[in-house]
CSV table of N, CA and C in Angstrom, one decimal:
chain,number,residue,atom,x,y,z
N,1,LEU,N,-59.2,204.4,-144.3
N,1,LEU,CA,-59.9,205.2,-144.4
N,1,LEU,C,-59.9,205.8,-146.1
N,2,GLU,N,-59.0,206.4,-145.9
N,2,GLU,CA,-58.7,207.6,-147.4
N,2,GLU,C,-58.5,206.2,-148.2
N,3,LYS,N,-57.8,205.2,-148.1
N,3,LYS,CA,-57.5,204.5,-149.3
N,3,LYS,C,-58.7,204.0,-149.5
N,4,GLY,N,-59.1,203.7,-148.6
N,4,GLY,CA,-60.8,202.6,-149.1
N,4,GLY,C,-61.9,203.4,-149.5
N,5,VAL,N,-61.7,204.9,-149.3
N,5,VAL,CA,-63.2,206.0,-150.2
N,5,VAL,C,-62.3,206.2,-151.1
N,6,LYS,N,-61.0,206.5,-151.8
N,6,LYS,CA,-60.4,206.8,-153.4
N,6,LYS,C,-60.8,205.5,-153.6
N,7,GLU,N,-60.8,203.9,-153.2
N,7,GLU,CA,-60.9,202.9,-153.7
N,7,GLU,C,-62.4,202.7,-154.4
N,8,VAL,N,-62.9,202.6,-153.3
N,8,VAL,CA,-64.4,203.4,-154.1
N,8,VAL,C,-65.2,204.0,-154.9
N,9,ALA,N,-64.2,205.3,-154.5
N,9,ALA,CA,-64.5,206.3,-155.6
N,9,ALA,C,-64.1,205.8,-157.3
N,10,GLY,N,-63.0,205.0,-157.1
N,10,GLY,CA,-62.3,204.9,-158.5
N,10,GLY,C,-62.9,203.8,-158.8
N,11,SER,N,-63.8,202.6,-158.4
N,11,SER,CA,-64.4,201.8,-159.0
N,11,SER,C,-65.9,202.3,-159.4
N,12,ALA,N,-66.2,203.1,-158.6
N,12,ALA,CA,-67.6,203.8,-158.9
N,12,ALA,C,-67.1,205.1,-160.5
N,13,SER,N,-66.0,205.3,-160.5
N,13,SER,CA,-66.3,206.0,-161.5
N,13,SER,C,-65.6,205.2,-162.9
N,14,GLN,N,-64.6,203.9,-162.5
N,14,GLN,CA,-65.4,203.2,-163.3
N,14,GLN,C,-66.6,202.1,-164.1
N,15,ALA,N,-66.8,201.9,-163.0
N,15,ALA,CA,-68.4,201.6,-163.2
N,15,ALA,C,-69.4,202.8,-164.1
N,16,ALA,N,-69.4,204.1,-163.9
N,16,ALA,CA,-69.9,204.8,-164.7
N,16,ALA,C,-69.4,205.1,-165.9
N,17,VAL,N,-68.1,204.5,-166.1
N,17,VAL,CA,-67.9,204.9,-167.6
N,17,VAL,C,-68.2,203.5,-168.5
N,18,SER,N,-68.3,202.4,-167.7
N,18,SER,CA,-68.9,201.1,-167.8
N,18,SER,C,-70.3,201.4,-168.6
N,19,VAL,N,-70.8,201.8,-167.7
N,19,VAL,CA,-72.1,202.1,-167.5
N,19,VAL,C,-72.9,203.3,-169.2
N,20,ARG,N,-71.7,204.0,-169.4
N,20,ARG,CA,-71.8,204.9,-170.6
N,20,ARG,C,-71.6,204.2,-171.6
N,21,ASP,N,-70.7,203.6,-171.6
N,21,ASP,CA,-70.4,202.6,-172.8
N,21,ASP,C,-71.6,201.6,-173.7
N,22,ILE,N,-72.2,201.0,-172.2
N,22,ILE,CA,-73.1,199.8,-172.7
N,22,ILE,C,-74.7,201.5,-172.9
N,23,SER,N,-74.5,201.9,-173.1
N,23,SER,CA,-75.6,202.9,-172.9
N,23,SER,C,-75.4,203.6,-174.3
N,24,ASP,N,-73.8,203.6,-174.7
N,24,ASP,CA,-73.8,203.8,-176.0
N,24,ASP,C,-73.9,202.8,-177.0
N,25,ASN,N,-73.3,201.6,-176.9
N,25,ASN,CA,-73.7,200.2,-177.5
N,25,ASN,C,-75.5,200.2,-177.6
N,26,ILE,N,-75.8,200.2,-176.8
N,26,ILE,CA,-77.2,200.0,-176.8
N,26,ILE,C,-77.9,200.7,-177.9
N,27,GLN,N,-77.5,202.0,-178.0
N,27,GLN,CA,-78.1,203.1,-178.8
N,27,GLN,C,-77.6,202.9,-180.6
N,28,GLY,N,-76.6,202.4,-180.2
N,28,GLY,CA,-76.2,201.6,-181.6
N,28,GLY,C,-76.9,201.0,-182.3
N,29,VAL,N,-77.1,199.7,-181.1
N,29,VAL,CA,-77.7,198.8,-181.5
N,29,VAL,C,-79.7,199.6,-182.2
N,30,ARG,N,-80.0,200.3,-181.1
N,30,ARG,CA,-81.1,200.6,-181.4
N,30,ARG,C,-81.2,201.2,-182.8
N,31,GLY,N,-80.0,202.1,-183.4
N,31,GLY,CA,-79.8,202.8,-184.8
N,31,GLY,C,-80.2,202.2,-185.7
N,32,VAL,N,-79.3,200.8,-185.5
N,32,VAL,CA,-79.0,199.8,-186.8
N,32,VAL,C,-80.5,198.9,-186.5
N,33,SER,N,-81.2,198.9,-185.6
N,33,SER,CA,-83.1,197.9,-185.2
N,33,SER,C,-83.6,199.3,-186.4
N,34,LYS,N,-83.7,200.1,-186.1
N,34,LYS,CA,-84.4,201.0,-187.0
N,34,LYS,C,-84.1,201.4,-188.1
N,35,GLU,N,-82.9,201.1,-188.7
N,35,GLU,CA,-82.9,201.0,-190.0
N,35,GLU,C,-83.1,199.7,-190.6
N,36,THR,N,-82.6,198.6,-190.1
N,36,THR,CA,-83.1,197.5,-190.6
N,36,THR,C,-84.5,197.2,-191.0
N,37,ALA,N,-85.3,197.5,-189.6
N,37,ALA,CA,-87.1,197.6,-189.9
N,37,ALA,C,-87.0,198.5,-191.2
N,38,THR,N,-86.3,199.4,-191.7
N,38,THR,CA,-86.6,200.5,-192.9
N,38,THR,C,-86.8,199.4,-194.0
N,39,SER,N,-85.3,198.7,-193.8
N,39,SER,CA,-84.9,198.4,-195.0
N,39,SER,C,-86.2,197.1,-195.1
N,40,ALA,N,-86.3,196.5,-194.4
N,40,ALA,CA,-87.4,195.7,-194.3
N,40,ALA,C,-88.8,195.9,-195.0
N,41,VAL,N,-89.4,197.2,-194.5
N,41,VAL,CA,-90.0,197.7,-195.2
N,41,VAL,C,-90.0,198.2,-196.8
N,42,ASN,N,-88.9,198.6,-196.7
N,42,ASN,CA,-88.5,198.7,-198.2
N,42,ASN,C,-87.8,197.7,-199.0
N,43,THR,N,-87.8,196.7,-198.3
N,43,THR,CA,-87.6,194.8,-199.7
N,43,THR,C,-89.1,194.4,-199.5
N,44,ASN,N,-90.2,194.9,-198.7
N,44,ASN,CA,-91.3,194.3,-198.7
N,44,ASN,C,-92.2,195.2,-199.8
N,45,GLU,N,-92.0,196.3,-200.0
N,45,GLU,CA,-92.6,197.0,-201.1
N,45,GLU,C,-92.2,196.7,-202.4
N,46,ALA,N,-90.8,196.8,-202.3
N,46,ALA,CA,-90.4,196.2,-203.5
N,46,ALA,C,-90.9,194.9,-204.2
N,47,SER,N,-90.8,194.2,-203.3
N,47,SER,CA,-91.4,192.4,-203.6
N,47,SER,C,-92.6,192.9,-203.9
N,48,MET,N,-93.6,193.6,-203.5
N,48,MET,CA,-95.0,193.3,-204.0
N,48,MET,C,-95.1,194.4,-205.0
N,49,GLU,N,-94.3,194.9,-205.3
N,49,GLU,CA,-93.9,195.9,-207.1
N,49,GLU,C,-94.0,194.7,-208.1
N,50,LEU,N,-92.5,194.1,-207.2
N,50,LEU,CA,-92.1,193.1,-208.8
N,50,LEU,C,-93.3,191.8,-208.8
N,51,GLY,N,-94.1,191.5,-207.8
N,51,GLY,CA,-95.2,190.4,-207.9
N,51,GLY,C,-95.7,191.3,-208.7
N,52,LYS,N,-96.5,192.3,-208.9
N,52,LYS,CA,-97.3,193.0,-209.9
N,52,LYS,C,-96.8,192.9,-211.2
N,53,ILE,N,-95.4,193.6,-211.1
N,53,ILE,CA,-94.7,193.2,-212.2
N,53,ILE,C,-94.9,191.8,-213.4
N,54,ALA,N,-94.4,191.3,-212.2
N,54,ALA,CA,-95.1,189.8,-212.5
N,54,ALA,C,-96.2,189.1,-213.4
N,55,ALA,N,-97.3,189.6,-212.9
N,55,ALA,CA,-98.5,189.2,-212.8
N,55,ALA,C,-98.6,189.8,-214.4
N,56,THR,N,-98.0,191.4,-214.5
N,56,THR,CA,-98.2,191.7,-215.7
N,56,THR,C,-97.8,191.0,-216.5
N,57,LEU,N,-96.4,190.4,-216.6
N,57,LEU,CA,-95.1,190.2,-217.2
N,57,LEU,C,-96.6,188.9,-218.4
N,58,SER,N,-96.8,188.0,-217.1
N,58,SER,CA,-97.6,186.6,-216.9
N,58,SER,C,-98.9,187.3,-218.5
N,59,GLU,N,-99.9,187.9,-217.6
N,59,GLU,CA,-100.6,188.1,-218.1
N,59,GLU,C,-100.3,188.2,-220.0
N,60,ILE,N,-99.2,189.3,-220.0
N,60,ILE,CA,-98.4,190.1,-221.5
N,60,ILE,C,-98.4,188.2,-222.2
N,61,ILE,N,-97.8,187.5,-221.5
N,61,ILE,CA,-97.2,186.5,-222.1
N,61,ILE,C,-98.4,185.2,-222.6
N,62,GLN,N,-99.4,185.1,-221.7
N,62,GLN,CA,-100.7,184.7,-222.2
N,62,GLN,C,-101.2,185.4,-223.3
N,63,LYS,N,-101.6,186.4,-223.1
N,63,LYS,CA,-102.3,186.9,-224.4
N,63,LYS,C,-101.5,186.5,-225.7
N,64,PHE,N,-100.0,186.6,-225.7
N,64,PHE,CA,-99.2,186.2,-226.5
N,64,PHE,C,-99.6,185.2,-227.4
N,65,ASP,N,-99.2,183.8,-226.1
N,65,ASP,CA,-99.6,182.5,-226.4
N,65,ASP,C,-100.8,182.6,-227.5
N,66,ASN,N,-102.4,183.3,-227.0
N,66,ASN,CA,-102.9,182.9,-227.4
N,66,ASN,C,-103.4,183.4,-228.6
N,67,LYS,N,-102.7,184.3,-229.3
N,67,LYS,CA,-102.5,185.0,-230.4
N,67,LYS,C,-101.5,184.0,-231.3
N,68,GLN,N,-100.9,183.1,-230.7
N,68,GLN,CA,-100.0,182.1,-231.7
N,68,GLN,C,-100.4,180.7,-232.2
N,69,SER,N,-101.8,180.6,-231.4
N,69,SER,CA,-102.3,179.4,-231.4
N,69,SER,C,-103.4,179.3,-232.5
């Protein structure tokens, strides 16, 4: 009986370690997900700014082309 109890206790201890490892991994994934979301927002903002710059450049080129005609 004592051996069985020790085996159960050992299994429970191993399970606790596994659960802790899984929890740590989930926290790591959560952190990376947050970083990815932040990077996506930054990329979107940069893309929008680049679009504005491209539109301004296009307007300047059109004015230049009109002056050349």
